mmCIF file of C-alpha atoms in Angstrom:
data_model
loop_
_atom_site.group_PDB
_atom_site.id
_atom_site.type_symbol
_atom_site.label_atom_id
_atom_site.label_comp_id
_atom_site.label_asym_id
_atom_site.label_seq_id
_atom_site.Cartn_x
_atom_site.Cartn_y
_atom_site.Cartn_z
ATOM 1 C CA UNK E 1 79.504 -89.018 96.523
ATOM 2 C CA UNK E 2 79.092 -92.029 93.701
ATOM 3 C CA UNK E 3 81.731 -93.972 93.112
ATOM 4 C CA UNK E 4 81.967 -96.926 90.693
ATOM 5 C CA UNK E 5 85.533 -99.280 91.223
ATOM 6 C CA UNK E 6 86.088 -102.186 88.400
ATOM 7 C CA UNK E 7 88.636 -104.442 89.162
ATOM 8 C CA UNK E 8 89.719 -108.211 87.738
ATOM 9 C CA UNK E 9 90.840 -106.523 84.402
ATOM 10 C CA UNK E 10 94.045 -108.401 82.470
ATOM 11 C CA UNK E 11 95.927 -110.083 80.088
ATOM 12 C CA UNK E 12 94.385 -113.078 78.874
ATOM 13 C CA UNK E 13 94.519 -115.769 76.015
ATOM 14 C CA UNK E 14 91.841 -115.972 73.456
ATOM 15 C CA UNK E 15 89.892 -118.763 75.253
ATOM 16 C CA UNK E 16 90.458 -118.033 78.270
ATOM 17 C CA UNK E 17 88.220 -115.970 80.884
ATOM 18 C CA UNK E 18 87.983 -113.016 82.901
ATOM 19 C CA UNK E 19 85.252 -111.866 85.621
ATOM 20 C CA UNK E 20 84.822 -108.402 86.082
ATOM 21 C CA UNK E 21 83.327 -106.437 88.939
ATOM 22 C CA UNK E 22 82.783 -103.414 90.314
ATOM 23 C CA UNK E 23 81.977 -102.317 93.754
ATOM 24 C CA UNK E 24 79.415 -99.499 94.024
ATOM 25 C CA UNK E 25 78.968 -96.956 97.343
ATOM 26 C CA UNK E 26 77.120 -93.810 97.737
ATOM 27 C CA UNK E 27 73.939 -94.510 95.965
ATOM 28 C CA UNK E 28 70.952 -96.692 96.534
ATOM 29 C CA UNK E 29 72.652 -99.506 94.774
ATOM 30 C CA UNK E 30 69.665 -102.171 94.581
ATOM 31 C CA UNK E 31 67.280 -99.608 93.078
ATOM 32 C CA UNK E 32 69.735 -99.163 90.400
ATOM 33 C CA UNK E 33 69.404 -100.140 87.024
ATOM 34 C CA UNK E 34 73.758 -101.726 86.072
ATOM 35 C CA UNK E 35 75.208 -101.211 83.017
ATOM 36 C CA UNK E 36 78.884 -102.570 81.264
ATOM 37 C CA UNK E 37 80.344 -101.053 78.537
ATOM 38 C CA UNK E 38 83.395 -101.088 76.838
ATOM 39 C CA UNK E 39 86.030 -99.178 74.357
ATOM 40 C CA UNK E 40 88.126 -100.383 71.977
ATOM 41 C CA UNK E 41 91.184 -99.123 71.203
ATOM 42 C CA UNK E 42 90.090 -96.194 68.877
ATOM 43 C CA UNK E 43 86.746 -96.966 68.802
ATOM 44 C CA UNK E 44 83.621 -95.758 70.632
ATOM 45 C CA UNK E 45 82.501 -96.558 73.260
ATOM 46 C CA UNK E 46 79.687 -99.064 73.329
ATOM 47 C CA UNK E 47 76.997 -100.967 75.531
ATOM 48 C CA UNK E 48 77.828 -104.660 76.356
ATOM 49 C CA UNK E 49 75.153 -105.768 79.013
ATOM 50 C CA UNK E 50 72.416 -104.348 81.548
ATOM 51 C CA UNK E 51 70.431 -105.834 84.065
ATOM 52 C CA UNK E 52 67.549 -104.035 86.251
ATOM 53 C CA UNK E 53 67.738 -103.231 89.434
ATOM 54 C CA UNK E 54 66.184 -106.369 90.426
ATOM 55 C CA UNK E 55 68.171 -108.283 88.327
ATOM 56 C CA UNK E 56 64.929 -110.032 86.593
ATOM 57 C CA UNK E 57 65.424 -108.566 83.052
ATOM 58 C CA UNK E 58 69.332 -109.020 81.697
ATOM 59 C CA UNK E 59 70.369 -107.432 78.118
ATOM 60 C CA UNK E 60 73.510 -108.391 76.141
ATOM 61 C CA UNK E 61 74.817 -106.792 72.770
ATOM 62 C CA UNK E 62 75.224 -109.693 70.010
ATOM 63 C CA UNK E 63 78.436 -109.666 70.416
ATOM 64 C CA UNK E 64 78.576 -111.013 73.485
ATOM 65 C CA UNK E 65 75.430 -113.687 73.910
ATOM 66 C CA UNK E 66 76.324 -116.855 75.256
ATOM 67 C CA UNK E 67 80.016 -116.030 76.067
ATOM 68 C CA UNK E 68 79.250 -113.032 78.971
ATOM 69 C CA UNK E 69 77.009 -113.328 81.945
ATOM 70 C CA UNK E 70 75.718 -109.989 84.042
ATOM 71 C CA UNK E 71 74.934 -110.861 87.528
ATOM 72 C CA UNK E 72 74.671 -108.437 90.674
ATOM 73 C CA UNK E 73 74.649 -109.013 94.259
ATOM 74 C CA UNK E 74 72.717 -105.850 95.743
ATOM 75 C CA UNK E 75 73.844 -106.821 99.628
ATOM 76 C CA UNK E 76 77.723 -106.315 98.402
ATOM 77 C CA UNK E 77 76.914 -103.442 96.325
ATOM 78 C CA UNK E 78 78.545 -105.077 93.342
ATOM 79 C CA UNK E 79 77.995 -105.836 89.787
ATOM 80 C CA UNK E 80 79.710 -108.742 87.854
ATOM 81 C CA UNK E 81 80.622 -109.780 84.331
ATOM 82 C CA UNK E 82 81.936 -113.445 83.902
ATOM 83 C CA UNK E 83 83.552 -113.120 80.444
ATOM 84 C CA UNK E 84 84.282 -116.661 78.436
ATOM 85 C CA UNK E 85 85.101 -117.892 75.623
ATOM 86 C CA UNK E 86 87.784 -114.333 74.754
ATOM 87 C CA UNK E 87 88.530 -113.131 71.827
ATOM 88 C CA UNK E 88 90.966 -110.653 70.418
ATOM 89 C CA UNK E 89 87.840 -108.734 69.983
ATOM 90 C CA UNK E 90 87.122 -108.081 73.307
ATOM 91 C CA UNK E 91 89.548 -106.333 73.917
ATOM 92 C CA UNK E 92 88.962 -102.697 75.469
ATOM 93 C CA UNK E 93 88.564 -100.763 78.212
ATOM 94 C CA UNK E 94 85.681 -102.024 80.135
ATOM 95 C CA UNK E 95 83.581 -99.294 82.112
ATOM 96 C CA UNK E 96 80.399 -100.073 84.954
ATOM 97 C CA UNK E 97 78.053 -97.544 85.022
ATOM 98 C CA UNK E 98 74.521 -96.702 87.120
ATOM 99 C CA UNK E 99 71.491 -94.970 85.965
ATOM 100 C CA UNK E 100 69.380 -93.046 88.770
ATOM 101 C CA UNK E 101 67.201 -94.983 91.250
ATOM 102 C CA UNK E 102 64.277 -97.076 89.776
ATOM 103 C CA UNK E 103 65.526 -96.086 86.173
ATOM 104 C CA UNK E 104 64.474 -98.665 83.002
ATOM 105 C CA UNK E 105 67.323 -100.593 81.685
ATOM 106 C CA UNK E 106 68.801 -99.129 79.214
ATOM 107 C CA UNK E 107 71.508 -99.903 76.399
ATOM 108 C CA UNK E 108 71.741 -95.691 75.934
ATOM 109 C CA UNK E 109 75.484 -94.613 76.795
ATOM 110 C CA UNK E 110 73.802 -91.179 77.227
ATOM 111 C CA UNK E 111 71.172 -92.302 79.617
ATOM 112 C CA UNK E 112 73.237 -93.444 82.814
ATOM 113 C CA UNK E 113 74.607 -90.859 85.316
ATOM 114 C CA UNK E 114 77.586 -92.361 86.777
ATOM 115 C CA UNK E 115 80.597 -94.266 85.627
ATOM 116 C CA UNK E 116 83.446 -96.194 86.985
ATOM 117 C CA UNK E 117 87.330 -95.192 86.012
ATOM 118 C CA UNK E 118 87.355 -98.628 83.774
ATOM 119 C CA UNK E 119 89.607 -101.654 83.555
ATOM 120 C CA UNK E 120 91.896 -102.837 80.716
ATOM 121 C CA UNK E 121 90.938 -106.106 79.131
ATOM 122 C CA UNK E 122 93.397 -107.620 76.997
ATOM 123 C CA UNK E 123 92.764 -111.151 75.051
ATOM 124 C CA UNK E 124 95.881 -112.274 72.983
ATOM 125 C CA UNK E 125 95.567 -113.991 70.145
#
């Protein structure tokens, strides 16, 4: 069975920053392309970053350039995301999600097949 755990969710000041990960177990984890995505309160939910399974080709919404780094470490099974530089704006739940083994990247909500519980971010103004 898949399962996807985030943790290192908050409350934080804008400014301030936050890393994110999530701890992956019952699939093939370093043949996995990693996603993050998030949700606003009452909004949709949207893509944030990717990065291959190899971790040699990273994607970031706008949004998020320069202030978020993806990373993964395939022999802990775990995918990060160092968030700097908060703003109110970030706020949301923020999900972790896999696509199948030896998938593309992809920024397609639709296109990955498992997903983590999520974990509250908070940045206060």
């Amino acid at each position: 069975q898949v399962q996807l755990v985030e943790s290192g969710g908050g409350l934080v000041q804008a400014g301030g920053s936050l890393r994110l990960s999530c701890a992956a177990s019952g699939l093939t984890f370093s043949r996995c392309p990693m996603g993050w995505f998030r949700q606003p309160p009452g909004k949709e939910r949207e893509f944030v970053a990717g990065i291959t399974w190899g971790g040699r080709a990273i994607y970031y919404v706008d949004a998020v350039k320069g202030r978020f780094t993806i990373s993964r470490d395939n022999a802990k099974s775990t995918v990060y995301l160092q968030m700097n530089s908060l703003k109110p704006e970030d706020t949301a739940i923020y999900y972790c999600a896999a696509r199948n083994t030896y998938d593309d990247l992809s920024i397609r909500e639709y296109e990955y097949n498992y997903w983590g519980r999520g974990t509250q971010v908070t940045v206060s103004s």
